[in-house]
Short mmCIF file of C-alpha atoms in Angstrom, two decimals:
data_model
loop_
_atom_site.label_atom_id
_atom_site.label_comp_id
_atom_site.label_asym_id
_atom_site.label_seq_id
_atom_site.Cartn_x
_atom_site.Cartn_y
_atom_site.Cartn_z
CA MET A 1 42.35 -21.77 5.41
CA ILE A 2 41.80 -18.37 6.99
CA LEU A 3 39.60 -15.95 5.29
CA ILE A 4 40.62 -12.32 5.68
CA LEU A 5 37.97 -9.78 4.65
CA THR A 6 39.31 -6.41 3.53
CA CYS A 7 37.55 -3.06 4.49
CA ALA A 8 36.35 -2.95 0.79
CA ASN A 9 34.87 -6.49 1.40
CA LYS A 10 33.03 -5.53 4.60
CA VAL A 11 31.65 -2.61 2.98
CA ARG A 12 30.33 -4.23 0.04
CA ILE A 13 28.81 -7.13 2.35
CA PHE A 14 27.16 -4.38 4.35
CA PHE A 15 25.61 -2.79 1.63
CA ASN A 16 24.53 -5.95 -0.16
CA ALA A 17 22.41 -6.57 3.27
CA LEU A 18 21.08 -3.08 3.02
CA SER A 19 19.93 -3.46 -0.49
CA MET A 20 18.56 -7.09 0.02
CA LEU A 21 14.70 -7.18 -0.92
CA LYS A 22 12.70 -7.60 2.04
CA VAL A 23 9.67 -9.77 1.66
CA ALA A 24 6.94 -10.39 4.30
CA ILE A 25 5.12 -13.80 4.37
CA GLN A 26 2.50 -15.29 6.53
CA GLY A 27 3.91 -18.29 8.44
CA TYR A 28 7.25 -19.63 9.50
CA GLU A 29 10.44 -20.18 7.68
CA GLY A 30 10.15 -23.36 5.46
CA CYS A 31 6.31 -22.70 4.86
CA PHE A 32 4.65 -22.64 1.50
CA HIS A 33 4.58 -18.74 1.36
CA GLN A 34 8.41 -18.90 1.56
CA ILE A 35 8.51 -21.27 -1.32
CA ALA A 36 6.31 -18.87 -3.42
CA ALA A 37 8.54 -15.68 -2.48
CA ASN A 38 11.54 -17.56 -3.24
CA LYS A 39 9.93 -18.70 -6.75
CA TYR A 40 8.84 -15.44 -7.63
CA PHE A 41 11.76 -13.12 -6.48
CA GLY A 42 14.49 -15.66 -6.41
CA ARG A 43 16.50 -16.95 -3.11
CA GLY A 44 18.50 -13.81 -2.52
CA ILE A 45 15.84 -12.15 -0.45
CA GLU A 46 15.35 -11.44 3.13
CA ILE A 47 12.23 -13.53 4.28
CA MET A 48 10.17 -11.73 7.10
CA PRO A 49 7.80 -14.18 8.59
CA TYR A 50 4.76 -12.91 10.30
CA ASP A 51 1.90 -14.66 12.14
CA THR A 52 -1.12 -13.05 10.34
CA PHE A 53 -2.28 -11.93 6.98
CA ARG A 54 -2.82 -8.90 8.60
CA GLY A 55 0.76 -8.41 10.00
CA VAL A 56 2.02 -9.20 6.28
CA ALA A 57 -0.08 -6.27 4.72
CA ALA A 58 0.96 -3.63 7.77
CA ALA A 59 4.56 -4.65 7.40
CA VAL A 60 4.37 -3.69 3.48
CA LYS A 61 2.25 -0.64 4.09
CA SER A 62 4.64 0.48 6.80
CA GLY A 63 7.53 0.05 4.77
CA GLU A 64 9.04 -2.48 7.00
CA ALA A 65 8.82 -4.75 4.03
CA ASP A 66 9.31 -4.13 0.47
CA LYS A 67 6.98 -6.59 -0.84
CA GLY A 68 4.52 -9.01 0.68
CA VAL A 69 3.28 -12.35 -0.27
CA MET A 70 -0.31 -13.69 0.53
CA ALA A 71 -2.16 -16.36 -0.37
CA ILE A 72 -5.65 -15.60 -2.01
CA GLU A 73 -7.30 -18.80 -3.00
CA ASN A 74 -6.79 -22.86 -3.40
CA SER A 75 -7.68 -24.94 -6.19
CA ILE A 76 -9.44 -27.14 -3.45
CA ALA A 77 -10.32 -25.04 -0.57
CA GLY A 78 -11.52 -21.95 -2.86
CA SER A 79 -11.07 -18.44 -1.93
CA ILE A 80 -9.67 -16.89 1.30
CA ILE A 81 -12.48 -14.45 1.63
CA SER A 82 -10.78 -12.42 4.75
CA ASN A 83 -7.88 -11.63 2.63
CA TYR A 84 -9.85 -9.58 0.27
CA SER A 85 -11.00 -7.38 3.11
CA ILE A 86 -7.28 -7.32 4.15
CA LEU A 87 -6.66 -5.94 0.57
CA GLN A 88 -9.26 -3.19 0.78
CA ASP A 89 -8.33 -2.32 4.41
CA ALA A 90 -4.51 -2.08 3.60
CA ASN A 91 -4.85 0.01 0.32
CA LEU A 92 -2.11 -1.99 -1.04
CA GLN A 93 -1.11 -2.70 -4.69
CA VAL A 94 -1.04 -6.16 -6.26
CA ALA A 95 2.02 -6.29 -8.44
CA GLY A 96 1.53 -9.78 -9.50
CA GLU A 97 0.63 -13.38 -8.72
CA ILE A 98 2.24 -16.89 -8.65
CA TYR A 99 0.46 -20.30 -8.71
CA LEU A 100 2.37 -22.85 -6.49
CA PRO A 101 1.74 -26.70 -6.48
CA VAL A 102 1.43 -27.65 -3.02
CA MET A 103 3.04 -30.92 -2.50
CA GLN A 104 2.99 -32.52 1.34
CA ASN A 105 5.58 -34.83 2.68
CA LEU A 106 5.91 -36.88 5.46
CA MET A 107 9.37 -36.21 7.36
CA ALA A 108 11.10 -37.22 10.37
CA LEU A 109 14.49 -37.26 12.08
CA PRO A 110 17.43 -38.82 10.26
CA GLY A 111 17.46 -42.80 10.86
CA VAL A 112 13.81 -42.71 11.67
CA SER A 113 11.86 -45.22 9.71
CA LEU A 114 7.95 -45.38 9.32
CA ASP A 115 7.71 -48.13 11.88
CA ASP A 116 8.96 -45.92 14.54
CA ILE A 117 6.50 -43.16 14.02
CA ARG A 118 3.48 -42.97 16.60
CA GLU A 119 2.23 -39.69 15.94
CA VAL A 120 1.93 -37.09 12.97
CA GLU A 121 1.94 -33.55 13.49
CA SER A 122 0.87 -30.66 11.21
CA HIS A 123 -1.69 -27.89 10.10
CA PRO A 124 -5.37 -29.41 10.23
CA MET A 125 -5.38 -28.27 6.34
CA ALA A 126 -2.35 -30.41 5.61
CA LEU A 127 -3.83 -33.19 7.63
CA LEU A 128 -6.89 -32.92 5.70
CA GLN A 129 -5.10 -32.96 2.30
CA CYS A 130 -3.39 -36.23 3.27
CA VAL A 131 -6.36 -37.85 4.92
CA GLU A 132 -6.12 -41.04 2.23
CA TYR A 133 -2.70 -41.78 3.06
CA LEU A 134 -2.85 -41.33 6.84
CA ASP A 135 -5.88 -43.42 7.05
CA GLN A 136 -3.57 -46.33 6.05
CA HIS A 137 -1.72 -45.99 9.30
CA PRO A 138 -2.50 -46.01 13.06
CA TRP A 139 -1.06 -42.82 13.69
CA LYS A 140 -2.19 -40.29 16.31
CA LEU A 141 -2.85 -36.97 14.31
CA ILE A 142 -1.78 -33.74 15.92
CA GLU A 143 -2.91 -30.38 14.70
CA SER A 144 -0.47 -27.20 14.76
CA GLU A 145 -0.54 -23.88 13.42
CA ASP A 146 1.92 -24.24 10.52
CA THR A 147 3.45 -27.07 8.59
CA ALA A 148 7.05 -25.84 8.59
CA LEU A 149 6.77 -24.97 12.41
CA SER A 150 5.89 -28.69 12.99
CA ALA A 151 9.02 -29.76 11.34
CA ARG A 152 11.04 -27.31 13.07
CA HIS A 153 9.51 -28.61 16.48
CA ILE A 154 10.38 -32.19 15.67
CA ALA A 155 13.94 -31.04 14.79
CA GLU A 156 14.48 -28.91 17.81
CA LYS A 157 13.03 -31.34 20.32
CA GLY A 158 14.37 -34.45 18.58
CA LEU A 159 11.40 -36.47 18.52
CA ARG A 160 11.98 -39.89 17.17
CA HIS A 161 8.53 -41.14 17.19
CA THR A 162 6.71 -38.15 15.83
CA ALA A 163 6.45 -37.20 12.05
CA ALA A 164 5.42 -33.82 10.12
CA ILE A 165 3.85 -33.17 7.10
CA ALA A 166 5.32 -30.02 5.43
CA SER A 167 7.31 -28.91 2.30
CA GLU A 168 10.68 -30.11 0.99
CA LEU A 169 11.86 -26.91 1.98
CA ALA A 170 11.18 -27.39 5.52
CA ALA A 171 12.81 -30.84 5.49
CA GLU A 172 15.85 -29.09 4.01
CA MET A 173 16.04 -26.17 6.28
CA PHE A 174 15.71 -28.33 9.50
CA GLY A 175 17.43 -31.46 8.57
CA LEU A 176 14.84 -33.93 8.38
CA GLN A 177 14.61 -36.92 5.96
CA ILE A 178 11.50 -37.41 3.88
CA LEU A 179 10.02 -40.68 4.58
CA ALA A 180 7.23 -40.51 2.02
CA PRO A 181 6.98 -37.84 -0.77
CA GLU A 182 3.78 -36.11 -2.07
CA ILE A 183 1.39 -37.98 0.10
CA ASN A 184 -1.51 -35.10 -0.49
CA THR A 185 -4.62 -37.35 -1.95
CA ILE A 186 -5.17 -34.75 -4.80
CA LYS A 187 -2.02 -34.29 -6.60
CA SER A 188 -3.19 -31.15 -8.70
CA ASN A 189 -3.37 -28.97 -5.69
CA TYR A 190 -2.39 -25.29 -6.20
CA THR A 191 -2.53 -22.28 -4.13
CA ARG A 192 -2.72 -18.72 -5.88
CA PHE A 193 -0.51 -16.01 -3.94
CA MET A 194 -0.81 -12.31 -4.57
CA ILE A 195 2.38 -10.15 -4.50
CA LEU A 196 1.74 -6.97 -2.62
CA LYS A 197 3.38 -3.50 -2.54
CA ARG A 198 2.85 0.10 -1.77
CA HIS A 199 0.96 2.16 -4.13
CA ASP A 200 3.27 3.61 -7.03
CA HIS A 201 0.59 3.49 -9.77
CA ASN A 202 3.32 2.12 -12.17
CA ILE A 203 2.05 -0.39 -14.39
CA ASP A 204 3.93 -3.38 -16.37
CA PRO A 205 3.56 -2.80 -19.96
CA ARG A 206 3.16 -6.50 -20.43
CA ALA A 207 0.30 -6.56 -17.90
CA ASN A 208 -2.58 -8.96 -18.97
CA LYS A 209 -4.28 -9.14 -15.93
CA ALA A 210 -6.15 -6.98 -13.32
CA SER A 211 -7.82 -7.47 -9.99
CA LEU A 212 -10.38 -4.99 -8.69
CA TYR A 213 -13.70 -4.79 -7.00
CA PHE A 214 -16.92 -2.82 -7.61
CA LYS A 215 -19.86 -1.78 -5.95
CA THR A 216 -23.44 -1.79 -7.07
CA ASP A 217 -26.68 -0.36 -5.88
CA HIS A 218 -28.95 -2.86 -3.97
CA CYS A 219 -31.42 -2.80 -6.89
CA GLU A 220 -32.90 -5.86 -9.05
CA GLY A 221 -30.47 -6.74 -11.83
CA SER A 222 -27.54 -4.45 -10.87
CA LEU A 223 -24.69 -6.97 -10.84
CA LEU A 224 -26.15 -8.45 -14.16
CA ARG A 225 -25.86 -4.84 -15.69
CA ALA A 226 -22.41 -4.24 -14.38
CA LEU A 227 -21.04 -7.59 -15.74
CA SER A 228 -22.74 -7.08 -19.08
CA GLN A 229 -20.47 -4.20 -19.47
CA LEU A 230 -17.47 -6.26 -19.97
CA ASN A 231 -16.60 -6.96 -23.56
CA GLY A 232 -13.78 -8.60 -25.52
CA ILE A 233 -11.86 -9.77 -22.02
CA ASN A 234 -12.31 -12.82 -19.80
CA LEU A 235 -13.64 -12.49 -16.71
CA SER A 236 -11.63 -15.22 -14.64
CA LYS A 237 -12.68 -14.62 -11.16
CA LEU A 238 -16.12 -13.39 -9.65
CA GLN A 239 -16.06 -13.26 -5.74
CA SER A 240 -18.40 -11.70 -3.54
CA TYR A 241 -17.59 -10.61 0.03
CA PRO A 242 -19.80 -8.77 2.76
CA ILE A 243 -19.59 -5.18 3.49
CA PRO A 244 -19.12 -5.27 7.40
CA SER A 245 -20.90 -1.92 8.10
CA GLU A 246 -23.80 -2.50 5.54
CA PRO A 247 -25.46 -5.81 6.50
CA TRP A 248 -26.39 -7.92 3.35
CA HIS A 249 -24.59 -5.60 1.15
CA TYR A 250 -21.59 -7.05 -0.88
CA LEU A 251 -18.63 -6.11 -2.79
CA PHE A 252 -17.66 -7.99 -5.80
CA HIS A 253 -13.96 -8.85 -6.44
CA ILE A 254 -12.96 -9.70 -9.89
CA ASP A 255 -10.07 -10.63 -12.06
CA LEU A 256 -9.96 -9.76 -15.91
CA GLU A 257 -7.67 -11.14 -18.33
CA PHE A 258 -6.81 -9.12 -21.35
CA ARG A 259 -4.93 -8.87 -24.64
CA CYS A 260 -3.76 -5.41 -24.45
CA LEU A 261 -4.08 -2.64 -21.86
CA ASP A 262 -6.56 -0.41 -24.05
CA ASP A 263 -8.91 -3.20 -23.97
CA TYR A 264 -8.83 -2.99 -20.18
CA ILE A 265 -9.19 0.73 -19.79
CA THR A 266 -12.01 0.91 -21.99
CA ASN A 267 -14.01 -1.99 -20.13
CA LEU A 268 -12.97 -0.44 -16.89
CA ASP A 269 -14.34 3.18 -18.04
CA ARG A 270 -17.57 1.09 -18.87
CA LEU A 271 -17.74 -0.50 -15.54
CA GLN A 272 -17.26 2.57 -13.60
CA GLN A 273 -20.27 4.25 -15.25
CA ALA A 274 -22.58 1.24 -14.49
CA THR A 275 -21.48 0.90 -10.90
CA GLU A 276 -21.29 2.97 -7.69
CA GLU A 277 -17.77 2.40 -6.87
CA VAL A 278 -14.84 0.57 -8.71
CA HIS A 279 -11.36 0.05 -6.89
CA VAL A 280 -8.31 -1.32 -8.67
CA TYR A 281 -6.08 -3.36 -6.63
CA GLY A 282 -3.59 -3.79 -9.38
CA VAL A 283 -2.66 -4.41 -13.09
CA TYR A 284 -0.01 -7.06 -13.61
CA ARG A 285 1.39 -9.89 -15.54
CA SER A 286 -0.78 -13.32 -15.23
CA GLY A 287 1.09 -15.86 -13.35
CA LYS A 288 -0.18 -18.86 -15.41
#
């Protein structure tokens, strides 16, 4: 069958491509950042991979990307402290969040069996997450910079004695078969991702969560005084991180969960009166 595109169809395809949402992620196609982006926005988006989190933030800030997806904490490994500094430096707005279960899978070329495997390649964190399973086999472990990149490397090089640990999406994208699914030791492994956008000050009327940081003076009890201002809302996250220009001084990131915007505004006013500085990253709907 020959498909003939009319001028109207060509124009429609062209404008659909132009209007597609561009989403910046850290990592390579097939990584968990892409899964989070697809789960949050749907599959009808253009994925823009960047090597670093700073690259993601810069792309959103410059307008090269419409939105960004950035991991901020893991239920096992904890907070990614450097990403709080990126949020601050880039002056971006948090538009939402998503919690993604991280399932690691052992994959190889079609037709390859476990007996054929001599090496396993993946990101160091993924290898660590699967240590209980890997310890049962005499395989050489090879560290790489990204789980999805390992899967692509095996597919492109045709490596029949090497397996990768990566996402189900990576296996699908690069034509690999999953030899052993969900081999991560701790099954309840979640990563929280923040959705970034340029500042527009628009607030979702359904918002029930806020991310912000504050700075106190360096006096005894100042942190306690600031936190004591919060009333009738849930403090779901408290994270300190250093101020590079002020040794041994810290900013405090907090996530607040509330029932209505009025409760949030009242508490924000009280917090501003008890601190030296408050900066709101975003007010959005909880991903839980």
